[in-house]
mmCIF file of C-alpha atoms in Angstrom:
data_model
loop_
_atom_site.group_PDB
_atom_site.id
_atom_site.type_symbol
_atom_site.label_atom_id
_atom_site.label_comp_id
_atom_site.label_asym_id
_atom_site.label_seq_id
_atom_site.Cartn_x
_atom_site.Cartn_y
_atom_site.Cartn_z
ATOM 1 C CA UNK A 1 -6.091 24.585 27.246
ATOM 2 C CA UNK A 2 -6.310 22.033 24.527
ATOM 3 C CA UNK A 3 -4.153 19.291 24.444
ATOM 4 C CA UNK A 4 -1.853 18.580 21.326
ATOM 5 C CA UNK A 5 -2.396 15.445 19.788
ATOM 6 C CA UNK A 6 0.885 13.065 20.181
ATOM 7 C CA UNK A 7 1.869 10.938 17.209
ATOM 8 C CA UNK A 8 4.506 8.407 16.954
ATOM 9 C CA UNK A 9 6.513 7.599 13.727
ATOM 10 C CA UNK A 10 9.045 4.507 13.823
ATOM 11 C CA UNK A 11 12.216 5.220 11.287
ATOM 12 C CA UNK A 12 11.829 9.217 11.435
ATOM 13 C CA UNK A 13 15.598 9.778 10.435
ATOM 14 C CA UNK A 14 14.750 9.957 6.792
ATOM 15 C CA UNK A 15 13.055 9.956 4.228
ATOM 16 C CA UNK A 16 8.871 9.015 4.654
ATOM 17 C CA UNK A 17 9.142 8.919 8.518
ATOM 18 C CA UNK A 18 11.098 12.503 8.424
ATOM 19 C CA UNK A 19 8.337 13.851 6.407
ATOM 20 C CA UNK A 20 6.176 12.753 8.329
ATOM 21 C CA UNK A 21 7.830 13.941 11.355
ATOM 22 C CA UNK A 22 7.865 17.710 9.730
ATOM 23 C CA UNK A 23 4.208 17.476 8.518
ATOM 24 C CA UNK A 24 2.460 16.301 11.717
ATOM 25 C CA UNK A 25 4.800 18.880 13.601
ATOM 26 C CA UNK A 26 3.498 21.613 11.474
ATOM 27 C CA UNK A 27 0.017 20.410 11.595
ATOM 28 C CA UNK A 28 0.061 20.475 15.714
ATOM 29 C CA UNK A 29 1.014 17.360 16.702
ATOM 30 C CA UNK A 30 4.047 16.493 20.014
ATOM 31 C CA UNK A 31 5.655 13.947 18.528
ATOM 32 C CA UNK A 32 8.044 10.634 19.725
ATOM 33 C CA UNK A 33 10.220 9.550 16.831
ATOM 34 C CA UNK A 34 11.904 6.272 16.731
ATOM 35 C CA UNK A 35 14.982 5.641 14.651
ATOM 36 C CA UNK A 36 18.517 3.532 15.302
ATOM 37 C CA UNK A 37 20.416 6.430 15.337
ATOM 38 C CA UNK A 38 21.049 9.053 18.119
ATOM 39 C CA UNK A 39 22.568 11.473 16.429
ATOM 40 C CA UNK A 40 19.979 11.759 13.789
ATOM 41 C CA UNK A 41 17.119 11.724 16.303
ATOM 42 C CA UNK A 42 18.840 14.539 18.337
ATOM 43 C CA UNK A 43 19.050 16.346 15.078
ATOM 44 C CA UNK A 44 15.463 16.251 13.680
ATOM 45 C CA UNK A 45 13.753 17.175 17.310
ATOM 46 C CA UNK A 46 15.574 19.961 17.851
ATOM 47 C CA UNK A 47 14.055 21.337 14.087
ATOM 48 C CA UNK A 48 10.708 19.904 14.970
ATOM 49 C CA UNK A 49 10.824 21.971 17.802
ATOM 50 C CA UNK A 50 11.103 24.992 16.076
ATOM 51 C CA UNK A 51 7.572 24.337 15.095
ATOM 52 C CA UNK A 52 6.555 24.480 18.729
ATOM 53 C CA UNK A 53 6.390 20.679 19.250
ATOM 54 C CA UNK A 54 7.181 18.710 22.526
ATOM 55 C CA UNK A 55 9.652 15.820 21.031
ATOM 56 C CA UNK A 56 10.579 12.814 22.679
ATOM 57 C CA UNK A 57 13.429 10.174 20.832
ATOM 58 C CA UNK A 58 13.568 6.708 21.096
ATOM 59 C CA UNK A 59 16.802 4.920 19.503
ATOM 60 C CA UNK A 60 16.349 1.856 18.776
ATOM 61 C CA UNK A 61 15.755 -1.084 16.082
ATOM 62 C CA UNK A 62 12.015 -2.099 15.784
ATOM 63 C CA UNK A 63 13.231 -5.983 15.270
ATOM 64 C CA UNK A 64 14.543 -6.238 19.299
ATOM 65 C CA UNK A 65 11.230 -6.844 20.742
ATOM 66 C CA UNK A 66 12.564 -6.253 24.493
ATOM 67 C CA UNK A 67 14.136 -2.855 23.746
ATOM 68 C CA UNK A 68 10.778 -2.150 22.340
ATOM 69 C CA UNK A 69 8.831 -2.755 25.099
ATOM 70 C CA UNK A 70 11.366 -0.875 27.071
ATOM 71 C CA UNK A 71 11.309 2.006 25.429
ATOM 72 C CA UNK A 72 8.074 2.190 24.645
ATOM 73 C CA UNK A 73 7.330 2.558 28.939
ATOM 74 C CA UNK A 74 9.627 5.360 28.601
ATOM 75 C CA UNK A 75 7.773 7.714 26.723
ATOM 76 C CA UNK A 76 6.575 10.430 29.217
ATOM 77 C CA UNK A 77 3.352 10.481 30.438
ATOM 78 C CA UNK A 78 2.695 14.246 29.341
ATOM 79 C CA UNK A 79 3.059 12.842 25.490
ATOM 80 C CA UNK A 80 0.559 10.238 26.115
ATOM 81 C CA UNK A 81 -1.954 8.834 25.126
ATOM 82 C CA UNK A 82 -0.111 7.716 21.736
ATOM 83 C CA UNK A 83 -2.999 9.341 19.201
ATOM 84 C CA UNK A 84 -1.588 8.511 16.231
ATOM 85 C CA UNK A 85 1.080 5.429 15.411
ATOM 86 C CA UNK A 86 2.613 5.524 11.969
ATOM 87 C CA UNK A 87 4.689 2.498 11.150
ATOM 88 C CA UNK A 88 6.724 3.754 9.127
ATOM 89 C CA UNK A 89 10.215 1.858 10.067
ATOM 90 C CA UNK A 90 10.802 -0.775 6.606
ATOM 91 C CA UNK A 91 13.308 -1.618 3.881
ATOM 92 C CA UNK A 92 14.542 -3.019 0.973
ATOM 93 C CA UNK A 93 17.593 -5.401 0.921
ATOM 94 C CA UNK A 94 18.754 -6.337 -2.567
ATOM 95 C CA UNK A 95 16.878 -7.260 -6.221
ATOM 96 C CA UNK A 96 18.146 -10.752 -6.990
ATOM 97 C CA UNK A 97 16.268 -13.636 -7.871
ATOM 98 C CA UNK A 98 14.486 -15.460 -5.303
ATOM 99 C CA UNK A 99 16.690 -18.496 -5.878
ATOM 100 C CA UNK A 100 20.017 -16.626 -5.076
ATOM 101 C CA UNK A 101 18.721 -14.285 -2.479
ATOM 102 C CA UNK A 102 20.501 -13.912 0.478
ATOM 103 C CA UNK A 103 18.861 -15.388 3.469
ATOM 104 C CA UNK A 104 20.068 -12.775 5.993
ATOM 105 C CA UNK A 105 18.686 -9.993 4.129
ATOM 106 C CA UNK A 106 15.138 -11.728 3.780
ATOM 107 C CA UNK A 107 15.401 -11.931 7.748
ATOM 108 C CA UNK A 108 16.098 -8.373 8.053
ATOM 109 C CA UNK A 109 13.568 -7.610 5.402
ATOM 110 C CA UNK A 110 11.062 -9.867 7.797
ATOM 111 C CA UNK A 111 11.653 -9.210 11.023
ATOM 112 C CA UNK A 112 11.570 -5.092 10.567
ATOM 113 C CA UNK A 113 8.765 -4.989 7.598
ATOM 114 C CA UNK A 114 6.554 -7.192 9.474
ATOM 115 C CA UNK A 115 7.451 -8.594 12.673
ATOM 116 C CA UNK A 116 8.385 -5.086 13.758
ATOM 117 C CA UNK A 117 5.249 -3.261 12.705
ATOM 118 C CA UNK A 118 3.239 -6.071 14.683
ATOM 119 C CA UNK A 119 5.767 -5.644 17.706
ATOM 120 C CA UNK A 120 4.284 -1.544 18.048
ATOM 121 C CA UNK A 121 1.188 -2.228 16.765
ATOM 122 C CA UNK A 122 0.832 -4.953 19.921
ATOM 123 C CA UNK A 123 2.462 -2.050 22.203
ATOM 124 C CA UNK A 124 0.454 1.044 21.108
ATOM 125 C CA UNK A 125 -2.921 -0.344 19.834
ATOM 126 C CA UNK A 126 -4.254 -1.734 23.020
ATOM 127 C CA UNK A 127 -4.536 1.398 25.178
ATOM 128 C CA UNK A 128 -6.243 2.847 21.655
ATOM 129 C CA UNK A 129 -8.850 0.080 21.607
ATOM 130 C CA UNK A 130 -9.290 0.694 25.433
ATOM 131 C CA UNK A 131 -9.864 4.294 24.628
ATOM 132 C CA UNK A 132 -12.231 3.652 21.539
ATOM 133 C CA UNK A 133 -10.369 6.354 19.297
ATOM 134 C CA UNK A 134 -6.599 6.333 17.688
ATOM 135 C CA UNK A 135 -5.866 6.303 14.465
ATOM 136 C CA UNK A 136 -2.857 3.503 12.777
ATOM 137 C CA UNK A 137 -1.044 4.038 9.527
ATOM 138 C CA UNK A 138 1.075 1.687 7.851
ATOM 139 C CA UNK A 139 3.066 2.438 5.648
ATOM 140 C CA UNK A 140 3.254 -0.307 2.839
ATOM 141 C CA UNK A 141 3.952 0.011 -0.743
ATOM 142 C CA UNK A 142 2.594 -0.869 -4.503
ATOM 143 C CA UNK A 143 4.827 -3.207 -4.102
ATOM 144 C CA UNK A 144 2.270 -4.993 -2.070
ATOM 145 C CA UNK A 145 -0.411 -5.265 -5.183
ATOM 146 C CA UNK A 146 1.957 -6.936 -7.292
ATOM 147 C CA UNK A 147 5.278 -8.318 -7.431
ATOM 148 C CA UNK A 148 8.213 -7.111 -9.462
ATOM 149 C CA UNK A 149 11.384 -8.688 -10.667
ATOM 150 C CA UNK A 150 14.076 -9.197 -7.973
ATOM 151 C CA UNK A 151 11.141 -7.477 -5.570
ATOM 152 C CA UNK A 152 9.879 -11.342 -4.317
ATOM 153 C CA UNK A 153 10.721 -10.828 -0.518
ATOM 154 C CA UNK A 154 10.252 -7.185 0.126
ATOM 155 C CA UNK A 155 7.386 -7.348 -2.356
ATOM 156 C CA UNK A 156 5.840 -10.342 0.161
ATOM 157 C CA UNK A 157 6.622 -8.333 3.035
ATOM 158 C CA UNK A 158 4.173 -5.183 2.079
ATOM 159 C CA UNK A 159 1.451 -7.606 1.271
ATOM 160 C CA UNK A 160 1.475 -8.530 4.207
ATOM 161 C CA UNK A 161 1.185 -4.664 5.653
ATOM 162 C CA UNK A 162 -1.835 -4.907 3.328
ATOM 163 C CA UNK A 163 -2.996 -8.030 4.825
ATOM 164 C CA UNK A 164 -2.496 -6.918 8.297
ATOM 165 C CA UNK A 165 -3.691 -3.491 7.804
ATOM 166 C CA UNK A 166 -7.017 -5.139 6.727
ATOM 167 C CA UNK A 167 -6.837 -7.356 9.533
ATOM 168 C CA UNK A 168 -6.220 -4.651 11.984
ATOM 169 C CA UNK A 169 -9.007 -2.478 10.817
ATOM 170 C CA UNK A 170 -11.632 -5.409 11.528
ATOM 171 C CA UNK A 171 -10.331 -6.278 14.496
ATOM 172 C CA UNK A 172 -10.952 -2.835 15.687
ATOM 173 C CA UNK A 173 -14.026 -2.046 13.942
ATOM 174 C CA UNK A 174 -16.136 -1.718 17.027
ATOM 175 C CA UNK A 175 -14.060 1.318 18.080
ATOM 176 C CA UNK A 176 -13.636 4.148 16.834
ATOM 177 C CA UNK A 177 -9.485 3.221 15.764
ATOM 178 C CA UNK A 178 -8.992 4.109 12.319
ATOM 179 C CA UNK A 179 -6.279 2.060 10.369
ATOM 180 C CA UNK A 180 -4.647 3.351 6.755
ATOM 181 C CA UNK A 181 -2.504 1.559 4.894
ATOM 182 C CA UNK A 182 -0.407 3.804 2.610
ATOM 183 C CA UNK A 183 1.218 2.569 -0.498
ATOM 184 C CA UNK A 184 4.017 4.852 -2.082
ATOM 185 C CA UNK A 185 5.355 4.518 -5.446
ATOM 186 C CA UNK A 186 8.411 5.259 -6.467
ATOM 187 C CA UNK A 187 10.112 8.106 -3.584
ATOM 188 C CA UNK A 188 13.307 9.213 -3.746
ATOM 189 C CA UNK A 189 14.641 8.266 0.142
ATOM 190 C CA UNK A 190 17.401 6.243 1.092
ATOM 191 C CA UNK A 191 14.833 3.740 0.272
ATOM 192 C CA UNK A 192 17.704 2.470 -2.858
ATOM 193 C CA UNK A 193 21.011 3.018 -1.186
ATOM 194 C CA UNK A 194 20.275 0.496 1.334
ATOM 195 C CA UNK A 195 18.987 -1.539 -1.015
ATOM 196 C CA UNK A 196 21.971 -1.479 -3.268
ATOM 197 C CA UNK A 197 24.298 -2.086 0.235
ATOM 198 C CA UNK A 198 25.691 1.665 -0.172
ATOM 199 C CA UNK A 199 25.763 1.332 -4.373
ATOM 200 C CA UNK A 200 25.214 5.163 -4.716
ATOM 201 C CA UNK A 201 26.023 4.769 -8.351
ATOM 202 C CA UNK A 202 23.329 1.809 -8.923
ATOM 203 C CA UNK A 203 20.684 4.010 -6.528
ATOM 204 C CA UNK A 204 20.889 7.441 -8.285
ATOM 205 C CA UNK A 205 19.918 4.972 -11.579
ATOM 206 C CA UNK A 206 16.776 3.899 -10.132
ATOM 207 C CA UNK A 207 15.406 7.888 -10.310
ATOM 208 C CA UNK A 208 16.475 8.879 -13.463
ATOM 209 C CA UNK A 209 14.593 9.871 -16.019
ATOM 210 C CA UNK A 210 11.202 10.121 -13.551
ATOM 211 C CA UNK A 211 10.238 12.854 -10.960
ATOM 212 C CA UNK A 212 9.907 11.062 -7.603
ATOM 213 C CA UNK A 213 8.147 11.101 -4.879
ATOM 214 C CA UNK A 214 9.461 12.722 -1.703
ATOM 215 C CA UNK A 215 9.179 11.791 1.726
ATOM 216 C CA UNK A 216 7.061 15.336 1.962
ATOM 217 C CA UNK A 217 4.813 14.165 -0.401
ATOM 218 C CA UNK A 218 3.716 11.011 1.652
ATOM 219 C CA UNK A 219 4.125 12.936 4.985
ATOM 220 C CA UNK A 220 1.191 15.731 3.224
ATOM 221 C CA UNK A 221 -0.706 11.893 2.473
ATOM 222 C CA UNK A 222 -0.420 10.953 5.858
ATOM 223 C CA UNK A 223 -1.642 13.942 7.936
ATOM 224 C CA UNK A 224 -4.432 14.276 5.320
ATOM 225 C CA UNK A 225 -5.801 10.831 6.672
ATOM 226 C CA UNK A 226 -5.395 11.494 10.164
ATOM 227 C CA UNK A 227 -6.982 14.623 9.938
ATOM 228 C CA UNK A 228 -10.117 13.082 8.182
ATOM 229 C CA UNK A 229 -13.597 14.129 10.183
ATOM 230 C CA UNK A 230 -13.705 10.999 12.879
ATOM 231 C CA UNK A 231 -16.013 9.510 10.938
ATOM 232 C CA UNK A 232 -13.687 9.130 7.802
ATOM 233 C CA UNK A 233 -12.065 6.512 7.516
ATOM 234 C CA UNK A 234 -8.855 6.449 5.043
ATOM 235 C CA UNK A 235 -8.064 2.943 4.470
ATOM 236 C CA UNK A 236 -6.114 2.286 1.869
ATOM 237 C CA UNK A 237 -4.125 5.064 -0.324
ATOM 238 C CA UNK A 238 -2.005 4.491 -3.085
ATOM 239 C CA UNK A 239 0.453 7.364 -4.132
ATOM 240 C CA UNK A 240 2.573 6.975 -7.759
ATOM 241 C CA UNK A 241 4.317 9.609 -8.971
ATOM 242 C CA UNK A 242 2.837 11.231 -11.896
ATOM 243 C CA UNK A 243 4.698 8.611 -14.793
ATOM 244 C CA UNK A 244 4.900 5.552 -12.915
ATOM 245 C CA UNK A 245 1.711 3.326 -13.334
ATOM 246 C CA UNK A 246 2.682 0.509 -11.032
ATOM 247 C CA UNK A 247 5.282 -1.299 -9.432
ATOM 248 C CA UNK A 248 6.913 -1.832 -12.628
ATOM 249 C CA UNK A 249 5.339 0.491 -15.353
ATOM 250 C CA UNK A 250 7.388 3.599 -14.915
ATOM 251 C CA UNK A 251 7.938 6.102 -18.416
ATOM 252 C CA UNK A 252 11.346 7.992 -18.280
ATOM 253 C CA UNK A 253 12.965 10.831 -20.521
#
């Protein structure tokens, strides 16, 4: 009997990571999905089970590197090895200037968009490399090309996914680990509201005018990269919706 391929997605409760969750389900993968909320997690597996998908969750916040390591032992050994590790878990906290931005949000901004990808990359990519084959997709943003105004932090935090996506793939490059780095535009999650602290009002503004991106849409990107022939290698994809040309060029009705 062939195995199913197991991927793990950090921040599945919404938006990219639950399309993600959906796509890979649908495409044959068992799946552990990560998120800070139980309820949520409980939620989505027992609807990615419909698709015939073993589901493990894991609640917990990618910046505690001890409950990472914990639960990371915990995943059962039927869903292993770990084929597939999206980093998906990231946000946004506020668009002020650099010189009156709030210091805890750049921390929480730091410690999840970076710190925590490099805490699961550390736990997952090792038995990869020891295995020669896995594949590693980040996902990072256009906001990592260039910055935008108010962007400065969150902007430097997905260069950096760039950086260490690059970084990752040479390290690995005598394996056969893949590493892709995908960078959405503009997708209509509750990418904003947390942004915006909960500003609905202020969020809804940011999609007006424009057809987003949905999660689905970058889920579809994903899966299309891991499913590559193994000697493909996806490294880098950016995804704008249709009348946005960067980070900050976006045409609305």
């Amino acid at each position: 009997m062939t195995r199913r391929p197991t991927v793990l997605i950090t921040g599945a409760t919404s938006g990219i990571g639950q399309g993600c969750a959906e796509r890979f389900a649908r495409g044959g993968y068992n799946l552990v999905i990560t998120g800070r909320r139980q309820q949520l997690l409980d939620q989505i597996a027992d609807e990615l089970r419909q698709t015939g998908a073993d589901v493990q969750t894991l609640c917990f916040d990618v910046r505690d590197r001890e409950a990472s390591r914990r639960v990371v032992a915990s995943i059962r050994q039927e869903l292993l090895p770990i084929d597939v590790l999206i980093n998906n878990a990231g946000l946004a906290l506020g668009l002020e200037p650099e010189y009156e931005g709030n210091c805890e949000d750049w921390d929480t901004m730091i410690e999840t968009n970076i710190k925590g990808l490099l805490t699961m990359t550390r736990l997952i990519v090792p038995k990869m490399v020891e295995r020669g084959e896995g594949h590693v997709i980040n996902i990072g943003s256009v906001a990592g090309d260039a910055a935008y105004a108010g962007g400065n932090v969150y902007c430097a935090t997905k260069a950096a996914v760039k950086a260490l996506s690059d970084g990752l793939r040479i390290d690995v490059a005598h394996t056969a680990v893949r590493v892709t780095n995908v960078k959405p535009g503009l997708v209509e999650t509750n990418f904003s509201r947390v942004r915006f602290h909960g500003d609905n009002d202020r969020a809804d503004h940011v999609y007006q005018g424009i057809k987003p991106l949905t999660g689905a849409d970058i889920g579809d990107v994903a899966f299309y990269a891991a499913s590559a022939p193994k000697h493909v290698q996806i490294a880098e994809v950016l995804v704008l919706a249709t009348h946005q040309a960067s980070g900050s060029v976006i045409h609305r009705d």
